[in-house]
Amino acid sequence: MSTPQLDKTYDAKAVEARWSEVWNQQGYFHASPTHTGQPYCIVIPPPNVTGSLHVGHALNHSLQDILIRWRRMQGRNVLWLPGTDHAGIATQNVVEKQLMAEGASRESLGRERFIERIWQWKAASGDTIIRQQKRLGESCDWNRLRFTMDEGLSKAVLEVFVRLHEEGLIYRGERLINWCPRCLTALSDIEVEHEDIKGKLYSIEYELEQDPTMRLTVATTRPETLFGDSAVAVHPEDPRYNRLIGQRVRLPLTNRTIPIVGDAILVDREFGTGAVKITPAHDFNDFEAGERHGLPRHPIFNHQALLDPEGLKTAGVEQELIDVIAALPVTKARPKIEQALKDRGLLTKVDDHKMAIGKCYRCKTVVEPYLSPQWFVKIKPLAEPAIKAVEDGRIRIIPEGWTNNYLGWMRDIKDWCISRQIWWGHQIPAWYCRACNKDLIVEGTGATASSQRLTILQGATAIVGKAAPSTCPTCSGTDFIRDPDVLDTWFSSALWPFSTLGWPDQTPELKAYYPTSTLVTGLDILFFWVARMIMMGLKFMGDVPFRDVYIHALVRDAEGQKMSKSKGNVIDPLHVMEQFGTDALRFTLASMASPGRDIKLAEERIEGYRNFANKIWNATRFSLMNLDGPREAVQPSNRAFPDRWILSRLNQTIQSVTSELEAYRFDHAANALYQFIWHEYCDWYLELIKPTLQNQASLEGPGARQTLVETIETTMRLLHPFMPYLTEEIWHQLPHQGESIVVQNYPIPNIAWTAPEMDQRFALLEHSIGLVRTSRVLLNYPPGQQITFYLAHDDRRRQDDLGELRNYLAHLGRGTVDLAPTTHWPAGKLLRLVTEGLSVGIAVAGDVDLNKALDRITKEQSEQTKEIERLEGKLRNQEFTAKAPPEVIADHQNRLTNLRRDQSMLASSAQQVQAMLGS
RNA sequence: AGGCGGAUAGCUCAGUUGGGAGAGCGCUGCCCUUACAAGGCAGGGGUCACAGGUUCGAUCCCUGUUCCGCCUACCA
């Protein structure tokens, strides 16, 4: 029988393109509720539809694919459901930029044509990431690809919105929200990133109305907001100020006076001057303080965060000043205001001050607390069951450490602002009767972008429903205007685990695969997404959306820096796949996925695993070159030592890879595979069986060839989830049954393979060969040179083992073995090394320099002496012998005995070498 | 400010009932030995951040300190 000859190096590119195609054509990834097996389902965290694959996706998706392929091979009814989200703000920003380049804008196009334009962009670029995912080898059921703005998913969004509204869990109200003056939309609290900056703390004097010679000094980081002040607060128990409570101060640069109020919540007596201005329309704390004291709100910025002349006028600001600062951004207006205050002697101090500012997570613009009517989800009633589900273990977060993070956040959760003032997304299903809300609907008709805005003011009556109402229940009017806002993208992705399975329809998929099994995601969206899925799943499905949440690390560059395009330190997974192969990338990411630690990814690591792939390829190449000849499935226990040993090791590797995967320890599983394949299978097993394979007459040949095929085929199945392409290719080169490794069984431990006595025997072999090789180097014998060496072990059973191993020792030691007891060894011209009861002797030929060998022996001696002293010291300690467990004491004594014996033998060896040097 | 995580070989990281410190990469030396130079063999290299405590015994458990990350936050 002749076997095909493989190329000398593994060509990942050619192999990957071929199998990716076949897998998808054959439909191996297609899931069905009617398939057999216990369901196992993962829904993919939907990436941005117009994005492209970055290395964070590569990690996230590789881990999911490992789980999915593993479970599929285990015979589970597996569904990995792929899809993308519409990424409202991000996608709209991209298309707006395109329009800007063309000299157009979304306003010039109008809402309908603008949305059309985004759909076009989605159609053009939406396949990119999907193609890239396929290239990564992801075994998703691509026929079930979902998108958050699909008809079905939009139906789910509508259903959820209307039902939550009916139950009073969605409401509209005018609140201070985080506003991005560049994206011109509201953001939720968690869409704001905080950044520490060096700011200034300004001390400004407010004159008392009753007595202008007396002044109250307030401290602020934002002097420009003083125009919007409604009061000054002091601590009610602060003896410096509390007698002033109830009096009024003149607000600088305006014609207004404002009250001094006592507020123990807002005021920290220790900070600044102990007096703080209250600006309810522009600060979250002040907003609440304003509520407490019934203070008016004076908005002085417009939606672009420019100083608004109308607002300033209403706030009573001096007209000359308004003329100077109107329509300026804060950065330009602040120096002018500073100057005006200085001119009047009211700015007494400016200190450096560290502070935090909020930035838009999409565009990094400084966000502004902005007073506006928005839609909110009343979150507490939804959060409570979601806290419980994690507390009582119905949902497990892995690593466990993040559980408290989740619980802490959920317990302190605030209402969720879900309306966005953009056009791309699910438009809110709320309508307003024009007749009833005449004064509350403000439709701009100007030519500029900002003057075209449609604003529905606070207090307008909204009619929420799945479709536009036909007549107004109040006035029977028929003229309606729809709320222009769209929903936060996360509102639709919160429904992902059930909306993708067909909800609100009761589909067989929903029945089979919900709750899903595992969610794999990064920490950065634990709150954005995971928490919200749990809330929505419990609310609308009455059950958790998934059992396990596995949180993986963030991928950083080799220096530990966050990857970003602007820093230019991004590792492009596609480039890496091109250069080193997809399997190498996948294996690298898996092997570095240690819990609770970020991944610092360096290309050298990937290169190392490319080499690993090549090593496996060459092991196969070797096997195929040596398969000619009969094979016989001998009972494992009747096979030769190398075969029995490697089966035993393979068996243990199967056990550990399986249990590590069950524990989500991808790193451990990958390392177990690496260690076994490279350092046991290749380094030792293949070397051990070479003489047998190359001797056609060997009686052990049929068993060895059988073991060779059996082990490599099993190993490929074991490795397949990690390196799908390489293993598929090799599997097809080997004798096999079936059409693809994708649908083969995952290896399970085989009791008949366990052979602990072979493991022990191997340890002796490895130990012996190690000493022989060391001796060779010490004596400068070239690797190929045949030598005579002596081996003896102190332990009778080990000595018997040496006899069993004689042929293997001779082969790997490259020489002739003599197993006589040490007392029979030649007296002179011999280098002896001793460790752990094993003595190795090599004949010293001619005029080699023995100093190297002597150094080595001396070093060994001093290390041993140190250890002996340490052990003796411990055993002399009566407290140790009285209190330590007996097995520990016995172990110490054993080690000491062995070391003393080794030491005396080594001493005689040293004498011998010295004698040779002396002569 | 609070919470969490981390600090172990030159680098990246493993290391649980507390008892002789490990891997990968890199480095040094030798070798193109018929699967693989993307390889083989051998080797050097560590007060386990610091200071206390518990213990017969601490890289591991406890307390504190320093440094580095991340998350949360209403100190104007």
XYZ file of N, CA and C in Angstrom, chain A residues 699-860:
486
model
N 8.654 -7.597 14.830
C 7.390 -8.185 15.282
C 6.461 -7.130 15.858
N 7.044 -6.040 16.301
C 6.234 -4.983 16.896
C 5.660 -4.028 15.846
N 6.060 -4.218 14.597
C 5.656 -3.313 13.521
C 4.158 -3.135 13.388
N 3.385 -4.206 13.256
C 1.933 -4.045 13.046
C 1.268 -3.270 14.180
N 1.682 -3.556 15.404
C 1.087 -2.840 16.539
C 1.502 -1.380 16.548
N 2.755 -1.124 16.199
C 3.260 0.254 16.204
C 2.562 1.088 15.135
N 2.418 0.516 13.942
C 1.746 1.267 12.870
C 0.295 1.546 13.235
N -0.313 0.553 13.854
C -1.697 0.739 14.298
C -1.775 1.882 15.322
N -0.878 1.849 16.287
C -0.888 2.882 17.323
C -0.607 4.250 16.719
N 0.320 4.266 15.796
C 0.686 5.523 15.152
C -0.537 6.173 14.504
N -1.266 5.389 13.720
C -2.444 5.921 13.041
C -3.524 6.308 14.048
N -3.723 5.430 14.994
C -4.779 5.621 15.981
C -4.537 6.900 16.801
N -3.310 7.076 17.242
C -3.032 8.216 18.108
C -3.088 9.525 17.327
N -2.574 9.525 16.142
C -2.555 10.796 15.417
C -3.976 11.169 14.999
N -4.755 10.188 14.635
C -6.135 10.479 14.240
C -6.920 11.002 15.451
N -6.719 10.370 16.584
C -7.417 10.808 17.800
C -6.971 12.220 18.198
N -5.666 12.439 18.091
C -5.146 13.749 18.460
C -5.723 14.836 17.560
N -5.896 14.531 16.289
C -6.472 15.529 15.387
C -7.896 15.864 15.800
N -8.645 14.871 16.214
C -10.009 15.165 16.665
C -9.981 15.986 17.952
N -9.032 15.671 18.804
C -8.919 16.398 20.074
C -8.546 17.870 19.832
N -7.757 18.080 18.831
C -7.241 19.431 18.534
C -8.190 20.222 17.631
N -9.087 19.515 16.979
C -9.895 20.168 15.944
C -10.569 21.477 16.357
N -11.194 21.573 17.531
C -11.848 22.843 17.865
C -10.893 24.032 17.879
N -9.634 23.777 18.153
C -8.655 24.854 18.223
C -8.062 25.184 16.853
N -7.738 24.142 16.095
C -7.098 24.328 14.793
C -7.909 23.573 13.740
N -9.045 24.142 13.356
C -9.962 23.370 12.510
C -9.407 23.031 11.125
N -8.668 23.953 10.539
C -8.227 23.721 9.148
C -7.149 22.645 9.057
N -6.100 22.828 9.842
C -4.994 21.877 9.824
C -5.478 20.465 10.130
N -6.334 20.348 11.141
C -6.769 19.018 11.548
C -7.645 18.365 10.481
N -8.474 19.174 9.832
C -9.302 18.622 8.762
C -8.417 18.111 7.626
N -7.439 18.887 7.257
C -6.555 18.520 6.153
C -5.809 17.218 6.482
N -5.245 17.163 7.671
C -4.468 15.989 8.050
C -5.369 14.760 8.169
N -6.515 14.977 8.758
C -7.462 13.871 8.944
C -7.785 13.196 7.608
N -7.888 14.007 6.578
C -8.186 13.446 5.259
C -6.995 12.713 4.655
N -5.804 13.088 5.057
C -4.617 12.407 4.551
C -4.445 11.043 5.214
N -4.965 10.939 6.430
C -4.823 9.694 7.184
C -5.895 8.699 6.765
N -5.664 7.414 7.044
C -6.761 6.456 6.866
C -7.909 6.887 7.777
N -9.130 7.018 7.227
C -10.236 7.510 8.055
C -11.559 7.031 7.499
N -12.583 7.150 8.308
C -13.937 6.863 7.853
C -14.788 8.090 8.107
N -15.661 8.410 7.174
C -16.504 9.584 7.338
C -16.067 10.672 6.386
N -16.894 11.728 6.296
C -16.575 12.723 5.277
C -15.923 13.985 5.789
N -16.004 14.234 7.083
C -15.331 15.422 7.606
C -15.073 15.251 9.086
N -13.958 15.804 9.522
C -13.631 15.732 10.948
C -14.610 16.565 11.764
N -15.226 17.557 11.105
C -16.164 18.448 11.795
C -17.269 17.661 12.492
N -17.698 16.577 11.865
C -18.834 15.833 12.405
C -18.417 14.486 13.008
N -17.136 14.350 13.341
C -16.708 13.135 14.044
C -16.926 13.300 15.547
N -16.778 12.181 16.252
C -16.939 12.227 17.707
C -15.708 12.832 18.358
N -15.959 13.586 19.419
C -14.829 14.081 20.192
C -14.268 12.924 21.020
N -12.941 12.824 21.120
C -12.354 11.693 21.847
C -12.836 11.643 23.301
N -13.050 10.434 23.782
C -13.361 10.258 25.199
C -12.310 9.333 25.804
N -12.057 9.484 27.091
C -11.023 8.649 27.728
C -11.341 7.165 27.573
N -10.291 6.372 27.404
C -10.429 4.939 27.197
C -9.650 4.225 28.300
N -10.373 3.523 29.146
C -9.739 2.884 30.304
C -8.642 1.921 29.884
N -8.857 1.264 28.744
C -7.871 0.276 28.291
C -6.531 0.921 27.965
N -6.505 2.231 27.833
C -5.256 2.915 27.479
C -4.420 3.305 28.698
N -5.046 3.327 29.857
C -4.284 3.786 31.023
C -3.208 2.769 31.374
N -2.021 3.286 31.649
C -0.906 2.402 31.995
C 0.092 3.188 32.836
N -0.243 3.415 34.100
C 0.629 4.235 34.943
C 2.036 3.653 35.056
N 2.137 2.322 34.973
C 3.475 1.729 35.095
C 4.327 2.096 33.883
N 3.666 2.343 32.738
C 4.425 2.771 31.558
C 4.891 4.225 31.725
N 4.075 5.009 32.398
C 4.477 6.390 32.664
C 5.741 6.399 33.520
N 5.771 5.515 34.518
C 6.954 5.433 35.378
C 8.172 4.971 34.601
N 7.926 3.983 33.761
C 9.036 3.451 32.982
C 9.589 4.544 32.062
N 8.660 5.306 31.513
C 9.104 6.388 30.630
C 9.936 7.423 31.389
N 9.492 7.736 32.599
C 10.229 8.729 33.387
C 11.675 8.275 33.566
N 11.861 6.985 33.777
C 13.215 6.453 33.939
C 14.012 6.582 32.637
N 13.342 6.268 31.556
C 13.999 6.381 30.242
C 14.442 7.817 29.986
N 13.534 8.745 30.231
C 13.822 10.153 29.978
C 14.988 10.625 30.849
N 14.951 10.205 32.082
C 15.986 10.557 33.038
C 17.345 10.024 32.574
N 17.340 8.774 32.183
C 18.588 8.123 31.753
C 19.162 8.808 30.519
N 18.313 8.997 29.527
C 18.784 9.594 28.277
C 19.272 11.019 28.524
N 18.598 11.716 29.431
C 19.030 13.063 29.774
C 20.453 13.076 30.295
N 20.743 12.154 31.207
C 22.091 12.108 31.775
C 23.126 11.701 30.724
N 22.744 10.791 29.871
C 23.675 10.368 28.814
C 24.006 11.549 27.903
N 22.953 12.295 27.529
C 23.167 13.420 26.620
C 23.997 14.510 27.282
N 23.711 14.749 28.547
C 24.507 15.746 29.263
C 25.979 15.340 29.273
N 26.211 14.072 29.578
C 27.590 13.579 29.613
C 28.269 13.754 28.266
N 27.533 13.467 27.216
C 28.069 13.631 25.870
C 28.558 15.062 25.647
N 27.696 16.007 26.039
C 28.064 17.405 25.826
C 29.288 17.754 26.662
N 29.312 17.255 27.909
C 30.443 17.554 28.777
C 31.749 17.027 28.188
N 31.651 15.932 27.493
C 32.858 15.314 26.938
C 33.089 15.676 25.474
N 32.219 16.580 24.975
C 32.350 17.007 23.577
C 32.240 15.871 22.573
N 31.437 14.878 22.872
C 31.191 13.831 21.882
C 30.115 14.323 20.923
N 30.370 14.273 19.649
C 29.330 14.686 18.689
C 28.096 13.791 18.823
N 26.914 14.336 18.531
C 25.672 13.573 18.717
C 25.692 12.242 17.976
N 26.334 12.205 16.833
C 26.273 10.995 16.036
C 27.235 9.908 16.491
N 28.182 10.287 17.291
C 29.227 9.314 17.640
C 28.701 8.204 18.544
N 28.957 6.963 18.142
C 28.523 5.828 18.959
C 29.421 5.733 20.194
N 28.795 5.492 21.331
C 29.582 5.389 22.561
C 29.122 4.176 23.367
N 29.900 3.859 24.357
C 29.470 2.833 25.296
C 29.093 3.529 26.589
N 27.920 3.212 27.107
C 27.567 3.826 28.385
C 26.962 2.801 29.338
N 27.178 3.096 30.629
C 26.742 2.198 31.698
C 25.580 2.853 32.431
N 24.607 2.026 32.786
C 23.466 2.534 33.542
C 23.177 1.604 34.694
N 22.911 2.175 35.848
C 22.516 1.334 36.976
C 21.614 2.129 37.899
N 20.657 1.447 38.460
C 19.764 2.124 39.399
C 19.794 1.421 40.739
N 19.711 2.229 41.772
C 19.751 1.779 43.143
C 18.557 0.898 43.510
N 17.438 1.240 42.899
C 16.188 0.539 43.199
C 16.071 -0.676 42.295
N 15.795 -1.777 42.900
C 15.741 -3.048 42.195
C 14.725 -3.026 41.033
N 13.525 -2.457 41.327
C 12.484 -2.447 40.280
C 12.875 -1.560 39.113
N 13.517 -0.457 39.449
C 13.959 0.446 38.377
C 15.057 -0.213 37.550
N 15.884 -0.974 38.256
C 16.940 -1.682 37.542
C 16.313 -2.681 36.557
N 15.238 -3.348 36.978
C 14.539 -4.266 36.076
C 13.972 -3.501 34.887
N 13.438 -2.327 35.176
C 12.892 -1.498 34.092
C 13.973 -1.168 33.070
N 15.161 -0.876 33.567
C 16.255 -0.562 32.641
C 16.466 -1.722 31.680
N 16.343 -2.930 32.220
C 16.495 -4.117 31.371
C 15.425 -4.129 30.279
N 14.189 -3.803 30.660
C 13.095 -3.769 29.680
C 13.340 -2.699 28.621
N 14.033 -1.667 29.025
C 14.202 -0.508 28.134
C 15.479 -0.590 27.304
N 16.247 -1.642 27.485
C 17.594 -1.711 26.918
C 17.670 -1.229 25.455
N 16.796 -1.774 24.603
C 16.875 -1.413 23.182
C 16.583 0.062 22.924
N 15.615 0.580 23.662
C 15.262 1.995 23.480
C 16.388 2.896 23.969
N 17.015 2.474 25.069
C 18.130 3.245 25.607
C 19.286 3.279 24.606
N 19.530 2.148 24.030
C 20.635 2.055 23.058
C 20.349 2.947 21.854
N 19.104 2.930 21.424
C 18.735 3.703 20.247
C 18.833 5.204 20.518
N 18.210 5.647 21.600
C 18.187 7.083 21.867
C 19.533 7.582 22.403
N 20.265 6.698 23.083
C 21.572 7.115 23.601
C 22.660 6.996 22.552
N 22.324 6.400 21.464
C 23.258 6.193 20.344
C 24.546 5.512 20.817
N 24.410 4.268 21.189
C 25.610 3.530 21.585
C 25.250 2.165 22.126
N 26.198 1.621 22.871
C 26.011 0.309 23.456
C 25.754 0.481 24.947
N 24.751 -0.234 25.447
C 24.387 -0.104 26.853
C 24.946 -1.262 27.661
N 25.470 -0.899 28.801
C 25.893 -1.941 29.742
C 25.151 -1.713 31.052
N 24.402 -2.732 31.497
C 23.563 -2.552 32.683
C 24.141 -3.225 33.924
N 25.421 -3.418 33.930
C 26.064 -4.056 35.080
C 25.952 -3.151 36.302
N 25.984 -3.743 37.516
C 25.971 -2.916 38.729
C 27.215 -2.029 38.800
N 27.096 -0.902 39.463
C 28.183 0.077 39.470
C 29.501 -0.518 39.963
N 29.395 -1.500 40.849
C 30.624 -2.105 41.376
C 31.433 -2.798 40.278
N 30.784 -3.149 39.191
C 31.483 -3.827 38.091
C 31.958 -2.855 37.025
N 31.694 -1.544 37.205
C 32.072 -0.595 36.158
C 33.579 -0.398 36.142
N 34.137 -0.030 34.980
C 35.576 0.191 34.889
C 36.017 1.242 35.914
N 37.189 1.057 36.471
C 37.641 1.945 37.535
C 38.141 3.284 37.019
N 38.804 3.281 35.904
C 39.355 4.534 35.393
C 38.707 4.895 34.066
N 39.044 6.068 33.539
C 38.578 6.494 32.214
C 37.058 6.438 32.089
N 36.372 6.891 33.166
C 34.912 6.854 33.131
C 34.368 8.120 33.786
N 33.411 8.750 33.099
C 32.726 9.894 33.715
C 31.398 9.392 34.272
N 31.165 9.659 35.542
C 29.928 9.203 36.171
C 29.088 10.386 36.632
N 27.801 10.334 36.289
C 26.852 11.320 36.823
C 25.782 10.561 37.590
N 25.304 11.176 38.664
C 24.336 10.499 39.527
C 23.229 11.466 39.923
N 21.991 11.055 39.720
C 20.895 11.776 40.380
C 19.772 10.799 40.668
N 19.183 11.004 41.811
C 18.011 10.241 42.238
C 18.181 8.738 42.072
N 19.326 8.270 42.471
C 19.544 6.832 42.487
C 19.998 6.251 41.159
N 19.961 7.061 40.142
C 20.363 6.578 38.827
C 21.798 7.021 38.535
N 22.637 6.050 38.174
C 24.014 6.364 37.800
C 24.211 6.125 36.316
N 24.907 7.057 35.708
C 25.240 6.916 34.290
C 26.748 7.051 34.149
N 27.358 6.158 33.424
C 28.801 6.242 33.200
C 29.102 6.220 31.715
N 30.029 7.085 31.303
C 30.432 7.091 29.895
C 31.946 6.997 29.820
N 32.380 6.137 28.961
C 33.833 5.947 28.804
C 34.465 7.240 28.298
N 35.565 7.622 28.926
C 36.285 8.819 28.498
C 37.375 8.403 27.534
N 37.263 8.923 26.313
C 38.221 8.499 25.290
C 39.284 9.569 25.099
N 40.503 9.126 24.899
C 41.590 10.005 24.481
C 41.799 11.205 25.372
N 41.874 12.387 24.712
C 42.367 13.557 25.434
C 41.319 14.655 25.571
N 40.077 14.288 25.954
C 39.069 15.341 26.126
C 39.368 16.151 27.373
N 38.920 17.399 27.324
C 39.106 18.283 28.469
C 38.060 17.948 29.525
N 38.510 17.498 30.674
C 37.575 17.054 31.701
C 37.170 18.156 32.670
N 37.725 19.344 32.480
C 37.419 20.410 33.436
C 35.941 20.777 33.433
N 35.355 20.780 32.235
C 33.942 21.090 32.107
C 33.122 20.086 32.924
N 33.492 18.827 32.782
C 32.779 17.775 33.496
C 32.957 17.933 35.000
N 34.156 18.283 35.405
C 34.411 18.439 36.842
C 33.596 19.596 37.416
N 33.559 20.695 36.653
C 32.751 21.839 37.097
C 31.314 21.420 37.323
N 30.829 20.670 36.383
C 29.446 20.240 36.448
C 29.202 19.398 37.704
N 30.125 18.467 37.942
C 29.959 17.592 39.109
C 30.041 18.410 40.395
N 30.977 19.332 40.427
C 31.135 20.161 41.620
C 29.881 20.968 41.892
N 29.333 21.510 40.826
C 28.120 22.302 40.975
C 26.974 21.438 41.518
N 26.838 20.274 40.945
C 25.817 19.332 41.386
C 25.999 19.038 42.871
